[in-house]
GROMACS .gro file of C-alpha atoms in nm:
model
  451
    1LEU     CA    1   1.564  -0.475  -1.670
    2PRO     CA    2   1.573  -0.101  -1.741
    3GLU     CA    3   1.829   0.010  -1.998
    4GLY     CA    4   2.186   0.010  -1.871
    5PHE     CA    5   2.136  -0.264  -1.610
    6SER     CA    6   2.267  -0.620  -1.643
    7ILE     CA    7   2.197  -0.942  -1.456
    8SER     CA    8   2.377  -1.266  -1.374
    9VAL     CA    9   2.315  -1.560  -1.145
   10TYR     CA   10   2.533  -1.481  -0.846
   11ALA     CA   11   2.462  -1.811  -0.669
   12SER     CA   12   2.263  -2.108  -0.791
   13ASP     CA   13   2.160  -2.423  -0.606
   14VAL     CA   14   2.040  -2.237  -0.296
   15PRO     CA   15   1.703  -2.401  -0.222
   16ASN     CA   16   1.462  -2.195  -0.010
   17ALA     CA   17   1.673  -1.877  -0.032
   18ARG     CA   18   1.457  -1.623   0.149
   19PHE     CA   19   1.572  -1.304   0.323
   20ILE     CA   20   1.918  -1.167   0.256
   21THR     CA   21   2.155  -0.900   0.380
   22MET     CA   22   2.502  -0.793   0.276
   23THR     CA   23   2.788  -0.746   0.521
   24GLN     CA   24   3.050  -0.472   0.503
   25ASN     CA   25   3.290  -0.740   0.377
   26GLN     CA   26   3.048  -0.813   0.089
   27ASP     CA   27   2.955  -1.154   0.222
   28LEU     CA   28   2.592  -1.245   0.160
   29LEU     CA   29   2.380  -1.380   0.447
   30ILE     CA   30   2.070  -1.584   0.360
   31THR     CA   31   1.796  -1.730   0.581
   32ARG     CA   32   1.655  -2.066   0.475
   33PRO     CA   33   1.348  -2.137   0.692
   34HIS     CA   34   1.276  -2.492   0.574
   35LEU     CA   35   1.635  -2.593   0.645
   36GLY     CA   36   1.647  -2.403   0.974
   37GLU     CA   37   1.971  -2.226   0.889
   38VAL     CA   38   2.153  -1.906   0.810
   39LEU     CA   39   2.393  -1.946   0.518
   40LEU     CA   40   2.692  -1.724   0.447
   41ILE     CA   41   2.806  -1.700   0.085
   42ALA     CA   42   3.146  -1.535   0.090
   43ALA     CA   43   3.260  -1.279  -0.163
   44HIS     CA   44   3.485  -1.441  -0.421
   45LYS     CA   45   3.852  -1.371  -0.353
   46THR     CA   46   3.938  -1.280  -0.713
   47HIS     CA   47   3.612  -1.226  -0.905
   48SER     CA   48   3.391  -0.946  -0.773
   49LYS     CA   49   3.093  -1.059  -0.983
   50ARG     CA   50   3.101  -1.414  -0.852
   51SER     CA   51   3.024  -1.575  -0.520
   52GLY     CA   52   3.269  -1.769  -0.311
   53LYS     CA   53   3.258  -2.037  -0.046
   54ARG     CA   54   2.948  -2.125   0.151
   55THR     CA   55   2.930  -2.173   0.524
   56THR     CA   56   2.635  -2.260   0.743
   57LEU     CA   57   2.669  -1.995   1.014
   58LEU     CA   58   2.377  -2.116   1.224
   59GLY     CA   59   2.169  -2.433   1.210
   60ASN     CA   60   1.887  -2.601   1.401
   61LEU     CA   61   1.686  -2.278   1.405
   62ASN     CA   62   1.307  -2.262   1.407
   63ARG     CA   63   1.212  -2.134   1.060
   64PRO     CA   64   1.450  -1.836   1.053
   65SER     CA   65   1.327  -1.550   0.837
   66GLY     CA   66   1.426  -1.194   0.928
   67ILE     CA   67   1.794  -1.110   0.950
   68ALA     CA   68   1.993  -0.802   1.049
   69VAL     CA   69   2.356  -0.715   1.120
   70HIS     CA   70   2.422  -0.425   1.356
   71LYS     CA   71   2.728  -0.312   1.550
   72GLY     CA   72   2.892  -0.650   1.584
   73TRP     CA   73   2.574  -0.855   1.630
   74LEU     CA   74   2.381  -1.084   1.398
   75TYR     CA   75   2.006  -1.083   1.476
   76ILE     CA   76   1.773  -1.360   1.357
   77GLY     CA   77   1.394  -1.370   1.360
   78GLU     CA   78   1.276  -1.726   1.424
   79SER     CA   79   0.909  -1.822   1.415
   80ASP     CA   80   0.886  -1.831   1.796
   81ALA     CA   81   1.174  -1.607   1.904
   82VAL     CA   82   1.436  -1.350   1.814
   83GLY     CA   83   1.798  -1.431   1.885
   84ARG     CA   84   2.139  -1.278   1.840
   85VAL     CA   85   2.504  -1.377   1.834
   86LYS     CA   86   2.829  -1.181   1.817
   87PHE     CA   87   2.939  -1.155   1.453
   88ASN     CA   88   3.267  -1.039   1.304
   89GLU     CA   89   3.184  -0.887   0.964
   90SER     CA   90   3.547  -0.864   0.854
   91THR     CA   91   3.602  -1.239   0.893
   92GLY     CA   92   3.247  -1.363   0.846
   93THR     CA   93   3.261  -1.563   1.168
   94LEU     CA   94   3.056  -1.594   1.486
   95GLN     CA   95   3.196  -1.525   1.829
   96GLY     CA   96   3.035  -1.691   2.129
   97GLY     CA   97   2.695  -1.854   2.154
   98TYR     CA   98   2.358  -1.775   2.004
   99ASN     CA   99   2.105  -1.646   2.257
  100ARG     CA  100   1.733  -1.593   2.219
  101ILE     CA  101   1.660  -1.246   2.353
  102ILE     CA  102   1.285  -1.242   2.275
  103THR     CA  103   1.091  -1.560   2.346
  104GLY     CA  104   0.733  -1.674   2.379
  105LEU     CA  105   0.624  -1.561   2.033
  106THR     CA  106   0.334  -1.760   1.889
  107GLU     CA  107   0.392  -1.943   1.561
  108ASP     CA  108   0.056  -2.105   1.490
  109GLY     CA  109  -0.152  -2.041   1.182
  110ASN     CA  110  -0.073  -1.915   0.836
  111HIS     CA  111   0.198  -1.650   0.892
  112PRO     CA  112   0.452  -1.773   1.147
  113TYR     CA  113   0.757  -1.598   1.001
  114LYS     CA  114   0.907  -1.312   1.201
  115ASN     CA  115   1.085  -1.028   1.028
  116ILE     CA  116   1.315  -0.784   1.200
  117GLY     CA  117   1.512  -0.464   1.148
  118ILE     CA  118   1.723  -0.217   1.343
  119GLY     CA  119   1.588   0.136   1.332
  120PRO     CA  120   1.772   0.469   1.335
  121ASP     CA  121   1.647   0.500   1.693
  122GLU     CA  122   1.868   0.202   1.788
  123LYS     CA  123   1.561  -0.013   1.851
  124LEU     CA  124   1.494  -0.370   1.735
  125TYR     CA  125   1.174  -0.378   1.528
  126LEU     CA  126   0.966  -0.694   1.489
  127ALA     CA  127   0.677  -0.767   1.250
  128GLN     CA  128   0.441  -1.055   1.332
  129GLY     CA  129   0.192  -1.174   1.071
  130SER     CA  130  -0.163  -1.286   1.146
  131THR     CA  131  -0.263  -1.645   1.219
  132CYS     CA  132  -0.539  -1.638   0.960
  133ASN     CA  133  -0.679  -1.490   0.643
  134VAL     CA  134  -0.918  -1.261   0.830
  135CYS     CA  135  -1.011  -1.293   1.199
  136ILE     CA  136  -0.986  -1.140   1.546
  137GLU     CA  137  -0.658  -1.252   1.698
  138THR     CA  138  -0.640  -1.406   2.044
  139ASP     CA  139  -0.272  -1.310   2.061
  140THR     CA  140  -0.288  -0.933   2.022
  141ARG     CA  141   0.075  -0.920   1.912
  142ARG     CA  142  -0.010  -1.095   1.584
  143GLY     CA  143  -0.082  -0.863   1.293
  144THR     CA  144   0.134  -0.590   1.445
  145MET     CA  145   0.475  -0.428   1.447
  146SER     CA  146   0.655  -0.376   1.775
  147ARG     CA  147   0.996  -0.260   1.891
  148PHE     CA  148   1.238  -0.346   2.171
  149ASN     CA  149   1.569  -0.241   2.313
  150LEU     CA  150   1.854  -0.415   2.135
  151ASP     CA  151   1.878  -0.668   2.417
  152GLY     CA  152   1.512  -0.768   2.370
  153SER     CA  153   1.374  -0.575   2.665
  154ASN     CA  154   1.105  -0.307   2.688
  155GLU     CA  155   0.849  -0.423   2.429
  156GLU     CA  156   0.635  -0.150   2.272
  157ILE     CA  157   0.365  -0.185   2.006
  158VAL     CA  158   0.440   0.047   1.714
  159ALA     CA  159   0.149  -0.021   1.477
  160THR     CA  160  -0.155  -0.251   1.455
  161GLY     CA  161  -0.388  -0.371   1.179
  162LEU     CA  162  -0.105  -0.514   0.966
  163ARG     CA  163  -0.219  -0.850   0.825
  164ASN     CA  164   0.118  -0.982   0.714
  165THR     CA  165   0.404  -0.735   0.704
  166MET     CA  166   0.698  -0.925   0.556
  167ASP     CA  167   0.960  -0.652   0.542
  168PHE     CA  168   1.021  -0.287   0.627
  169ALA     CA  169   1.289  -0.023   0.595
  170TRP     CA  170   1.363   0.341   0.670
  171ALA     CA  171   1.389   0.594   0.387
  172PRO     CA  172   1.749   0.725   0.395
  173TRP     CA  173   1.648   1.082   0.300
  174ASN     CA  174   1.409   1.141   0.593
  175GLY     CA  175   1.424   0.835   0.823
  176GLU     CA  176   1.055   0.751   0.779
  177LEU     CA  177   0.946   0.387   0.806
  178PHE     CA  178   0.773   0.198   0.523
  179ALA     CA  179   0.655  -0.163   0.512
  180THR     CA  180   0.507  -0.418   0.274
  181ASP     CA  181   0.180  -0.590   0.369
  182ASN     CA  182  -0.007  -0.880   0.208
  183GLY     CA  183  -0.381  -0.830   0.159
  184ARG     CA  184  -0.636  -1.096   0.246
  185ASP     CA  185  -0.755  -1.373   0.012
  186MET     CA  186  -1.088  -1.523  -0.100
  187LEU     CA  187  -1.249  -1.204  -0.232
  188GLY     CA  188  -1.176  -1.261  -0.601
  189ASP     CA  189  -0.894  -1.207  -0.847
  190ASP     CA  190  -0.865  -0.832  -0.812
  191TYR     CA  191  -0.951  -0.744  -0.453
  192PRO     CA  192  -0.825  -0.644  -0.207
  193PRO     CA  193  -0.492  -0.480  -0.295
  194CYS     CA  194  -0.168  -0.564  -0.125
  195GLU     CA  195  -0.020  -0.265   0.054
  196PHE     CA  196   0.286  -0.048   0.101
  197ASN     CA  197   0.236   0.131   0.431
  198HIS     CA  198   0.390   0.440   0.585
  199ILE     CA  199   0.433   0.324   0.945
  200LYS     CA  200   0.381   0.578   1.220
  201LEU     CA  201   0.389   0.519   1.593
  202GLY     CA  202   0.057   0.423   1.748
  203GLN     CA  203  -0.141   0.403   1.423
  204PHE     CA  204  -0.396   0.141   1.306
  205TYR     CA  205  -0.371   0.015   0.946
  206GLY     CA  206  -0.710  -0.145   0.894
  207TRP     CA  207  -0.688  -0.524   0.911
  208PRO     CA  208  -0.917  -0.714   0.961
  209TYR     CA  209  -1.191  -0.449   0.939
  210PHE     CA  210  -1.072  -0.253   0.635
  211ASN     CA  211  -0.892  -0.330   0.310
  212GLY     CA  212  -0.687  -0.103   0.088
  213ASN     CA  213  -0.806   0.256   0.100
  214ASN     CA  214  -1.020   0.191   0.411
  215ARG     CA  215  -1.292  -0.011   0.241
  216ILE     CA  216  -1.496  -0.214   0.488
  217ASP     CA  217  -1.429  -0.587   0.481
  218PRO     CA  218  -1.742  -0.793   0.402
  219ASP     CA  219  -1.667  -1.031   0.689
  220PHE     CA  220  -1.654  -0.740   0.936
  221ASN     CA  221  -1.934  -0.496   0.863
  222GLU     CA  222  -1.859  -0.285   1.166
  223ALA     CA  223  -1.529  -0.200   1.334
  224PRO     CA  224  -1.497  -0.095   1.698
  225ALA     CA  225  -1.553   0.280   1.727
  226LYS     CA  226  -1.203   0.351   1.854
  227LEU     CA  227  -1.056   0.186   1.544
  228ALA     CA  228  -1.310   0.295   1.282
  229SER     CA  229  -1.222   0.662   1.327
  230ASN     CA  230  -0.855   0.643   1.239
  231PRO     CA  231  -0.744   0.365   1.000
  232ILE     CA  232  -0.440   0.467   0.795
  233ALA     CA  233  -0.472   0.405   0.419
  234PRO     CA  234  -0.176   0.261   0.225
  235ALA     CA  235   0.089   0.495   0.091
  236HIS     CA  236   0.075   0.281  -0.225
  237GLU     CA  237  -0.136  -0.013  -0.342
  238PHE     CA  238  -0.012  -0.318  -0.531
  239LYS     CA  239  -0.241  -0.542  -0.732
  240ALA     CA  240  -0.436  -0.802  -0.537
  241HIS     CA  241  -0.241  -1.119  -0.452
  242ASN     CA  242   0.093  -0.983  -0.581
  243ALA     CA  243   0.240  -1.073  -0.239
  244PRO     CA  244   0.502  -0.802  -0.174
  245LEU     CA  245   0.772  -0.953   0.049
  246GLY     CA  246   1.121  -0.808   0.078
  247MET     CA  247   1.202  -0.443   0.016
  248GLY     CA  248   1.500  -0.215   0.035
  249PHE     CA  249   1.588   0.147  -0.025
  250ILE     CA  250   1.881   0.157  -0.266
  251ASP     CA  251   2.177   0.391  -0.285
  252GLY     CA  252   2.138   0.558  -0.622
  253THR     CA  253   2.467   0.744  -0.618
  254LEU     CA  254   2.605   0.549  -0.914
  255LEU     CA  255   2.268   0.507  -1.087
  256PRO     CA  256   2.064   0.736  -1.316
  257ASN     CA  257   1.903   1.039  -1.149
  258GLU     CA  258   1.559   0.877  -1.132
  259TYR     CA  259   1.698   0.633  -0.871
  260SER     CA  260   1.784   0.900  -0.614
  261LYS     CA  261   1.477   0.823  -0.398
  262VAL     CA  262   1.381   0.464  -0.473
  263ALA     CA  263   1.280   0.145  -0.296
  264LEU     CA  264   1.285  -0.193  -0.467
  265VAL     CA  265   1.008  -0.436  -0.370
  266ALA     CA  266   1.001  -0.808  -0.450
  267LEU     CA  267   0.656  -0.930  -0.556
  268HIS     CA  268   0.653  -1.300  -0.478
  269GLY     CA  269   0.350  -1.362  -0.698
  270SER     CA  270  -0.007  -1.482  -0.671
  271TRP     CA  271  -0.125  -1.828  -0.576
  272ASN     CA  272  -0.503  -1.785  -0.600
  273ARG     CA  273  -0.568  -1.579  -0.912
  274SER     CA  274  -0.717  -1.740  -1.221
  275THR     CA  275  -0.433  -1.570  -1.411
  276PRO     CA  276  -0.097  -1.552  -1.228
  277ASP     CA  277   0.030  -1.204  -1.148
  278GLY     CA  278   0.319  -1.051  -0.959
  279TYR     CA  279   0.645  -1.247  -0.998
  280ARG     CA  280   0.866  -0.942  -1.045
  281VAL     CA  281   1.067  -0.675  -0.870
  282VAL     CA  282   0.930  -0.322  -0.894
  283SER     CA  283   1.085   0.015  -0.819
  284LEU     CA  284   0.895   0.275  -0.618
  285HIS     CA  285   1.000   0.632  -0.698
  286TRP     CA  286   0.925   0.925  -0.465
  287GLN     CA  287   0.843   1.207  -0.708
  288ASP     CA  288   0.663   1.534  -0.633
  289GLY     CA  289   0.499   1.398  -0.319
  290LYS     CA  290   0.378   1.080  -0.492
  291ILE     CA  291   0.502   0.722  -0.515
  292ILE     CA  292   0.536   0.607  -0.877
  293ARG     CA  293   0.572   0.234  -0.947
  294LYS     CA  294   0.776   0.098  -1.237
  295ASP     CA  295   0.880  -0.252  -1.338
  296PHE     CA  296   1.244  -0.322  -1.254
  297LEU     CA  297   1.306  -0.695  -1.301
  298THR     CA  298   1.054  -0.907  -1.492
  299GLY     CA  299   1.045  -1.238  -1.678
  300PHE     CA  300   0.981  -1.477  -1.389
  301GLU     CA  301   0.636  -1.556  -1.533
  302LYS     CA  302   0.522  -1.579  -1.894
  303ASP     CA  303   0.184  -1.709  -2.004
  304GLY     CA  304   0.141  -1.891  -1.674
  305ASP     CA  305   0.482  -2.057  -1.689
  306ILE     CA  306   0.665  -1.960  -1.370
  307ILE     CA  307   1.040  -2.003  -1.336
  308GLY     CA  308   1.105  -1.794  -1.024
  309ARG     CA  309   0.956  -1.607  -0.729
  310PRO     CA  310   1.163  -1.313  -0.598
  311VAL     CA  311   1.174  -1.274  -0.218
  312ASP     CA  312   1.418  -1.008  -0.101
  313VAL     CA  313   1.648  -0.726  -0.208
  314THR     CA  314   1.982  -0.604  -0.078
  315GLN     CA  315   2.275  -0.400  -0.208
  316ASP     CA  316   2.650  -0.427  -0.167
  317PRO     CA  317   2.882  -0.138  -0.076
  318GLU     CA  318   2.975  -0.093  -0.445
  319GLY     CA  319   2.612  -0.047  -0.553
  320ALA     CA  320   2.532  -0.387  -0.706
  321ILE     CA  321   2.183  -0.517  -0.623
  322TYR     CA  322   2.103  -0.874  -0.517
  323ILE     CA  323   1.767  -1.052  -0.544
  324SER     CA  324   1.684  -1.382  -0.375
  325ASP     CA  325   1.451  -1.636  -0.539
  326ASP     CA  326   1.317  -1.921  -0.323
  327TYR     CA  327   1.144  -2.096  -0.614
  328ALA     CA  328   1.448  -2.124  -0.842
  329GLY     CA  329   1.684  -2.151  -0.544
  330ALA     CA  330   1.905  -1.869  -0.665
  331VAL     CA  331   2.043  -1.524  -0.596
  332TYR     CA  332   2.078  -1.278  -0.886
  333ARG     CA  333   2.326  -0.993  -0.915
  334ILE     CA  334   2.215  -0.674  -1.092
  335ALA     CA  335   2.458  -0.397  -1.183
  336TYR     CA  336   2.439  -0.069  -1.374
  337GLY     CA  337   2.687   0.029  -1.643
  338GLU     CA  338   2.867  -0.300  -1.609
  339SER     CA  339   2.890  -0.586  -1.856
  340GLN     CA  340   2.767  -0.919  -1.725
  341HIS     CA  341   2.680  -1.236  -1.909
  342ALA     CA  342   2.303  -1.244  -1.875
  343LEU     CA  343   2.197  -1.524  -1.642
  344GLU     CA  344   2.525  -1.709  -1.673
  345PRO     CA  345   2.522  -1.948  -1.375
  346PHE     CA  346   2.852  -1.870  -1.207
  347MET     CA  347   2.934  -2.174  -0.997
  348THR     CA  348   2.971  -2.109  -0.628
  349ASP     CA  349   3.270  -2.263  -0.455
  350LYS     CA  350   3.136  -2.557  -0.257
  351THR     CA  351   3.219  -2.656   0.097
  352GLU     CA  352   3.118  -2.943   0.319
  353THR     CA  353   2.836  -2.733   0.457
  354GLN     CA  354   2.669  -2.689   0.119
  355GLN     CA  355   2.336  -2.870   0.101
  356THR     CA  356   2.222  -2.947  -0.254
  357ALA     CA  357   1.950  -3.192  -0.152
  358VAL     CA  358   1.812  -3.349   0.161
  359GLU     CA  359   1.937  -3.697   0.246
  360LEU     CA  360   1.597  -3.848   0.308
  361VAL     CA  361   1.553  -4.047   0.629
  362GLN     CA  362   1.258  -4.286   0.649
  363PRO     CA  363   1.068  -4.234   0.978
  364LYS     CA  364   1.001  -4.517   1.221
  365TRP     CA  365   0.625  -4.496   1.165
  366LEU     CA  366   0.668  -4.583   0.795
  367THR     CA  367   0.737  -4.953   0.742
  368ASP     CA  368   0.728  -5.198   0.453
  369LYS     CA  369   0.404  -5.338   0.593
  370ASN     CA  370   0.206  -5.014   0.614
  371LYS     CA  371   0.369  -4.812   0.335
  372ASN     CA  372   0.132  -4.903   0.051
  373ALA     CA  373  -0.177  -4.853   0.268
  374LEU     CA  374  -0.057  -4.510   0.382
  375ILE     CA  375   0.025  -4.403   0.027
  376SER     CA  376  -0.322  -4.511  -0.090
  377GLN     CA  377  -0.489  -4.326   0.198
  378GLY     CA  378  -0.277  -4.018   0.126
  379GLU     CA  379  -0.371  -4.018  -0.242
  380LYS     CA  380  -0.739  -4.014  -0.150
  381LEU     CA  381  -0.683  -3.727   0.093
  382TYR     CA  382  -0.493  -3.532  -0.174
  383GLY     CA  383  -0.802  -3.552  -0.391
  384THR     CA  384  -1.072  -3.493  -0.131
  385LEU     CA  385  -0.889  -3.194   0.021
  386GLY     CA  386  -0.856  -3.034  -0.322
  387CYS     CA  387  -0.476  -3.011  -0.301
  388HIS     CA  388  -0.453  -3.048  -0.678
  389SER     CA  389  -0.620  -2.707  -0.726
  390CYS     CA  390  -0.292  -2.540  -0.622
  391HIS     CA  391  -0.038  -2.821  -0.651
  392GLN     CA  392  -0.087  -2.932  -1.008
  393ASN     CA  393   0.083  -3.249  -1.129
  394ALA     CA  394   0.432  -3.251  -1.272
  395ALA     CA  395   0.318  -3.270  -1.634
  396GLN     CA  396   0.168  -2.923  -1.606
  397LYS     CA  397   0.324  -2.581  -1.568
  398SER     CA  398   0.285  -2.565  -1.194
  399ARG     CA  399   0.286  -2.262  -0.970
  400LEU     CA  400   0.336  -2.469  -0.655
  401ASN     CA  401   0.518  -2.777  -0.778
  402LEU     CA  402   0.575  -3.058  -0.528
  403THR     CA  403   0.777  -3.282  -0.756
  404ASN     CA  404   1.104  -3.222  -0.570
  405ILE     CA  405   0.967  -3.207  -0.217
  406HIS     CA  406   1.166  -3.516  -0.119
  407GLN     CA  407   1.486  -3.331  -0.206
  408ARG     CA  408   1.402  -3.036   0.015
  409LEU     CA  409   1.221  -3.168   0.323
  410GLN     CA  410   1.223  -3.464   0.559
  411TYR     CA  411   0.901  -3.655   0.635
  412GLU     CA  412   0.864  -3.488   0.974
  413GLU     CA  413   0.917  -3.144   0.819
  414VAL     CA  414   0.627  -3.205   0.580
  415ILE     CA  415   0.411  -3.313   0.874
  416HIS     CA  416   0.514  -2.996   1.057
  417LYS     CA  417   0.402  -2.787   0.758
  418LEU     CA  418   0.068  -2.968   0.753
  419THR     CA  419   0.031  -2.900   1.126
  420ASN     CA  420   0.142  -2.537   1.104
  421PRO     CA  421   0.061  -2.431   0.748
  422THR     CA  422   0.186  -2.108   0.603
  423ALA     CA  423  -0.021  -1.899   0.366
  424PRO     CA  424  -0.175  -1.976   0.129
  425MET     CA  425  -0.230  -2.331   0.250
  426PRO     CA  426  -0.548  -2.376   0.458
  427ALA     CA  427  -0.529  -2.514   0.813
  428PHE     CA  428  -0.687  -2.855   0.752
  429GLN     CA  429  -0.813  -3.052   1.051
  430LEU     CA  430  -0.603  -3.366   0.999
  431SER     CA  431  -0.542  -3.652   1.237
  432LYS     CA  432  -0.191  -3.782   1.301
  433SER     CA  433  -0.251  -4.078   1.068
  434ASP     CA  434  -0.392  -3.845   0.799
  435LYS     CA  435  -0.075  -3.635   0.806
  436GLN     CA  436   0.144  -3.945   0.787
  437ALA     CA  437  -0.061  -4.079   0.496
  438LEU     CA  438  -0.057  -3.753   0.300
  439THR     CA  439   0.317  -3.715   0.359
  440SER     CA  440   0.383  -4.073   0.246
  441PHE     CA  441   0.191  -4.013  -0.076
  442LEU     CA  442   0.370  -3.685  -0.153
  443MET     CA  443   0.715  -3.833  -0.095
  444ASP     CA  444   0.639  -4.145  -0.297
  445ARG     CA  445   0.492  -3.946  -0.586
  446ALA     CA  446   0.790  -3.711  -0.594
  447ALA     CA  447   1.036  -4.001  -0.604
  448ARG     CA  448   0.842  -4.170  -0.884
  449TYR     CA  449   0.832  -3.852  -1.096
  450GLU     CA  450   1.206  -3.813  -1.050
  451HIS     CA  451   1.266  -4.149  -1.213
   0.00000   0.00000   0.00000
């Protein structure tokens, strides 16, 4: 961290902690897509630096990702819908039922997650990632940002050509909208860059025809004339495959002067570079008409050994900064001018709703008679599909380690991920029996490594 900042583990044992937001009561809300839930971690009653009790606010959601609290409502972006429910920030409780106000969103392909935000224009903004690495979409809403009335009505496309915008926010000093965007894969270690875009109404941002500073994509040698004349280049470029996800403009009132106009961006990290890169939080500083990038929080990766992957950034009313990490299953608290025990794992008060591991349920299709045959078939598929190229075995320093998959997901959830893969996993053409076999092998291997 920069000099004067300190860090602690605010909450540990939070598997799949993705997007976060802080309430006025300093309760932390977390989406956990693989568990289909929104978790509330209450502020500790007596220790401001520690987290308190956990409550599952909403469950049985379809891969919830984006989250926003606005004027008594909690909004959730699911992979096929956006919903909302009345929410009392002072008590951290829901009032009434959860209703989906935007439905019919497609969730196929590599980027099903939906991220949301409430703009200064009192509109609900929605980012929808592409189905693919690079292609022409059949659903023209994919790879775009749109906005709605707060009740989900009156859809309007804001911007197009956005491959996979995972988060966005409005600069507090001028109200302008900026967004992260993940560049395409399969063009080498260092190309194309990931992007930080200045979003303006009605503009086209290049994908799939252009990459980075409007360089023509080799898979699309010619863009339609109406698009080729006006692609908007990024306001800032990140290194290729750094995977910028969550971002947030921070209140620098209690910070050094250089943090007066700053956004923090979580770089989730590469999956397909020969040398891993990313795995950090960076600060973007608006200085003299330019955006200057600096490292803010590093140390998640060292010599290929990866211990964490930051996802999102938020700030509490007192200025402390929080970072979620879906790889380590943690949330970190960062403060300036305040003594904290570095990375001391403060234990979160536990409740009955806390989920430390999945209680695995064996599906009906897996029996004692067919188990060994399915595991054997799955092991062969694991090899022929080249899964090992990303998911290295447990004895190695793995970037995408599957050794604890049985503690995080049920059998049917693994099959769902094989059917609807998220980037970077390819969309393999697998039969029902293939998926069952591959799942059986993964679960069996994970259990054996555990023992």
